[in-house]
Amino acid sequence: MLFFAVLGLLFFLIFFLVLVLHAFLWNLDLGIFSGERSWVSSFECGFLSQRVTENYFSYTYFILLVFFVVFDLEVSLLLNMPLQGVLYKNFFSYLFFLVLLGIGFLVEVRRVLGLLV
């Protein structure tokens, strides 16, 4: 029994040493000692600090994201209402939420069609 415990511990130590050695060799090949100095440059995460900064933020995609979150919330709330038996307890809260959502949708449709500036 002691033999298997020692054998398991020895296997774990050899596996751990091979894993550490493998990670160390990969870091030597791809890390800061590889001779490539691109990690020092100003280009980081798509940002060039020497160029003129432009606003690439689009409000259309932001509004799309907000609508996705709101509609996702609506679907998750409304699909569970009959199963939870809370349809009549919180009916006016859900009705208010749906009316508010419908008003927001109509405002957005009018804005996209150019009827509302």
Short mmCIF file of C-alpha atoms in Angstrom, two decimals:
data_model
loop_
_atom_site.label_atom_id
_atom_site.label_comp_id
_atom_site.label_asym_id
_atom_site.label_seq_id
_atom_site.Cartn_x
_atom_site.Cartn_y
_atom_site.Cartn_z
CA MET A 1 0.00 0.00 0.00
CA LEU A 2 2.84 2.36 0.83
CA PHE A 3 4.46 1.45 -2.48
CA PHE A 4 1.47 2.75 -4.46
CA ALA A 5 1.36 5.97 -2.42
CA VAL A 6 5.04 6.63 -3.09
CA LEU A 7 4.60 5.70 -6.75
CA GLY A 8 1.65 8.09 -7.08
CA LEU A 9 3.61 10.89 -5.41
CA LEU A 10 6.60 10.23 -7.66
CA PHE A 11 4.37 10.28 -10.74
CA PHE A 12 2.82 13.58 -9.60
CA LEU A 13 6.23 15.17 -9.01
CA ILE A 14 7.56 14.07 -12.41
CA PHE A 15 4.41 15.29 -14.13
CA PHE A 16 4.61 18.64 -12.30
CA LEU A 17 8.30 19.09 -13.18
CA VAL A 18 7.66 18.30 -16.85
CA LEU A 19 4.76 20.75 -16.85
CA VAL A 20 6.85 23.53 -15.28
CA LEU A 21 9.77 22.86 -17.63
CA HIS A 22 7.44 22.90 -20.62
CA ALA A 23 5.90 26.23 -19.56
CA PHE A 24 9.35 27.70 -18.92
CA LEU A 25 10.59 26.70 -22.37
CA TRP A 26 7.50 28.14 -24.07
CA ASN A 27 8.03 31.43 -22.24
CA LEU A 28 11.66 31.56 -23.31
CA ASP A 29 10.64 31.04 -26.91
CA LEU A 30 7.67 33.41 -27.00
CA GLY A 31 8.36 35.74 -24.11
CA ILE A 32 10.41 38.86 -23.57
CA PHE A 33 13.70 37.05 -24.19
CA SER A 34 12.79 36.07 -27.74
CA GLY A 35 14.28 39.24 -29.21
CA GLU A 36 11.03 40.63 -30.49
CA ARG A 37 10.29 43.99 -28.91
CA SER A 38 6.78 44.58 -30.25
CA TRP A 39 5.43 44.53 -26.72
CA VAL A 40 7.27 47.80 -26.04
CA SER A 41 5.61 49.67 -28.91
CA SER A 42 2.69 52.03 -28.47
CA PHE A 43 0.31 49.69 -30.28
CA GLU A 44 -1.58 47.95 -27.55
CA CYS A 45 -5.07 46.51 -27.86
CA GLY A 46 -5.67 48.30 -31.15
CA PHE A 47 -4.69 51.71 -29.82
CA LEU A 48 -2.10 53.87 -31.56
CA SER A 49 -1.25 56.85 -29.40
CA GLN A 50 0.61 58.79 -32.13
CA ARG A 51 -2.34 58.99 -34.51
CA VAL A 52 -5.25 61.37 -34.37
CA THR A 53 -7.88 59.93 -32.12
CA GLU A 54 -11.26 59.40 -33.70
CA ASN A 55 -14.50 58.47 -32.07
CA TYR A 56 -15.38 55.00 -33.29
CA PHE A 57 -18.20 54.68 -30.77
CA SER A 58 -21.52 54.15 -32.48
CA TYR A 59 -24.71 55.05 -30.65
CA THR A 60 -26.64 52.74 -32.94
CA TYR A 61 -24.82 49.69 -31.60
CA PHE A 62 -25.15 50.98 -28.05
CA ILE A 63 -28.92 51.36 -28.44
CA LEU A 64 -29.05 47.91 -30.04
CA LEU A 65 -27.23 46.51 -27.01
CA VAL A 66 -29.61 48.21 -24.60
CA PHE A 67 -32.63 46.92 -26.52
CA PHE A 68 -31.18 43.42 -26.55
CA VAL A 69 -30.74 43.48 -22.79
CA VAL A 70 -34.25 44.85 -22.23
CA PHE A 71 -35.90 42.35 -24.60
CA ASP A 72 -33.89 39.53 -23.07
CA LEU A 73 -35.13 40.60 -19.65
CA GLU A 74 -38.66 40.78 -20.99
CA VAL A 75 -38.53 37.29 -22.44
CA SER A 76 -37.03 35.80 -19.29
CA LEU A 77 -39.68 37.46 -17.12
CA LEU A 78 -42.69 36.82 -19.31
CA LEU A 79 -41.98 33.20 -20.13
CA ASN A 80 -41.83 32.26 -16.46
CA MET A 81 -44.98 34.09 -15.37
CA PRO A 82 -47.57 31.36 -16.05
CA LEU A 83 -45.32 28.63 -14.66
CA GLN A 84 -44.65 30.46 -11.41
CA GLY A 85 -48.27 31.37 -10.83
CA VAL A 86 -47.46 35.05 -10.37
CA LEU A 87 -49.39 36.24 -13.39
CA TYR A 88 -52.14 37.85 -11.34
CA LYS A 89 -50.00 39.09 -8.44
CA ASN A 90 -47.66 41.22 -10.56
CA PHE A 91 -49.88 41.78 -13.57
CA PHE A 92 -49.83 45.58 -13.43
CA SER A 93 -46.05 45.68 -12.99
CA TYR A 94 -45.55 43.54 -16.07
CA LEU A 95 -48.17 45.52 -17.97
CA PHE A 96 -46.38 48.77 -17.09
CA PHE A 97 -43.09 47.22 -18.22
CA LEU A 98 -44.61 46.15 -21.55
CA VAL A 99 -46.20 49.57 -22.15
CA LEU A 100 -42.89 51.28 -21.39
CA LEU A 101 -41.13 48.87 -23.72
CA GLY A 102 -43.70 49.51 -26.46
CA ILE A 103 -43.32 53.28 -26.12
CA GLY A 104 -39.54 52.94 -26.40
CA PHE A 105 -39.94 50.76 -29.46
CA LEU A 106 -42.27 53.27 -31.14
CA VAL A 107 -39.90 56.15 -30.39
CA GLU A 108 -37.03 54.18 -31.87
CA VAL A 109 -39.01 53.29 -35.00
CA ARG A 110 -39.98 56.93 -35.49
CA ARG A 111 -36.36 57.99 -35.01
CA VAL A 112 -35.10 55.46 -37.56
CA LEU A 113 -37.74 56.47 -40.09
CA GLY A 114 -36.79 60.11 -39.65
CA LEU A 115 -40.09 61.24 -38.20
CA LEU A 116 -38.60 62.27 -34.87
CA VAL A 117 -35.44 64.32 -34.71
#
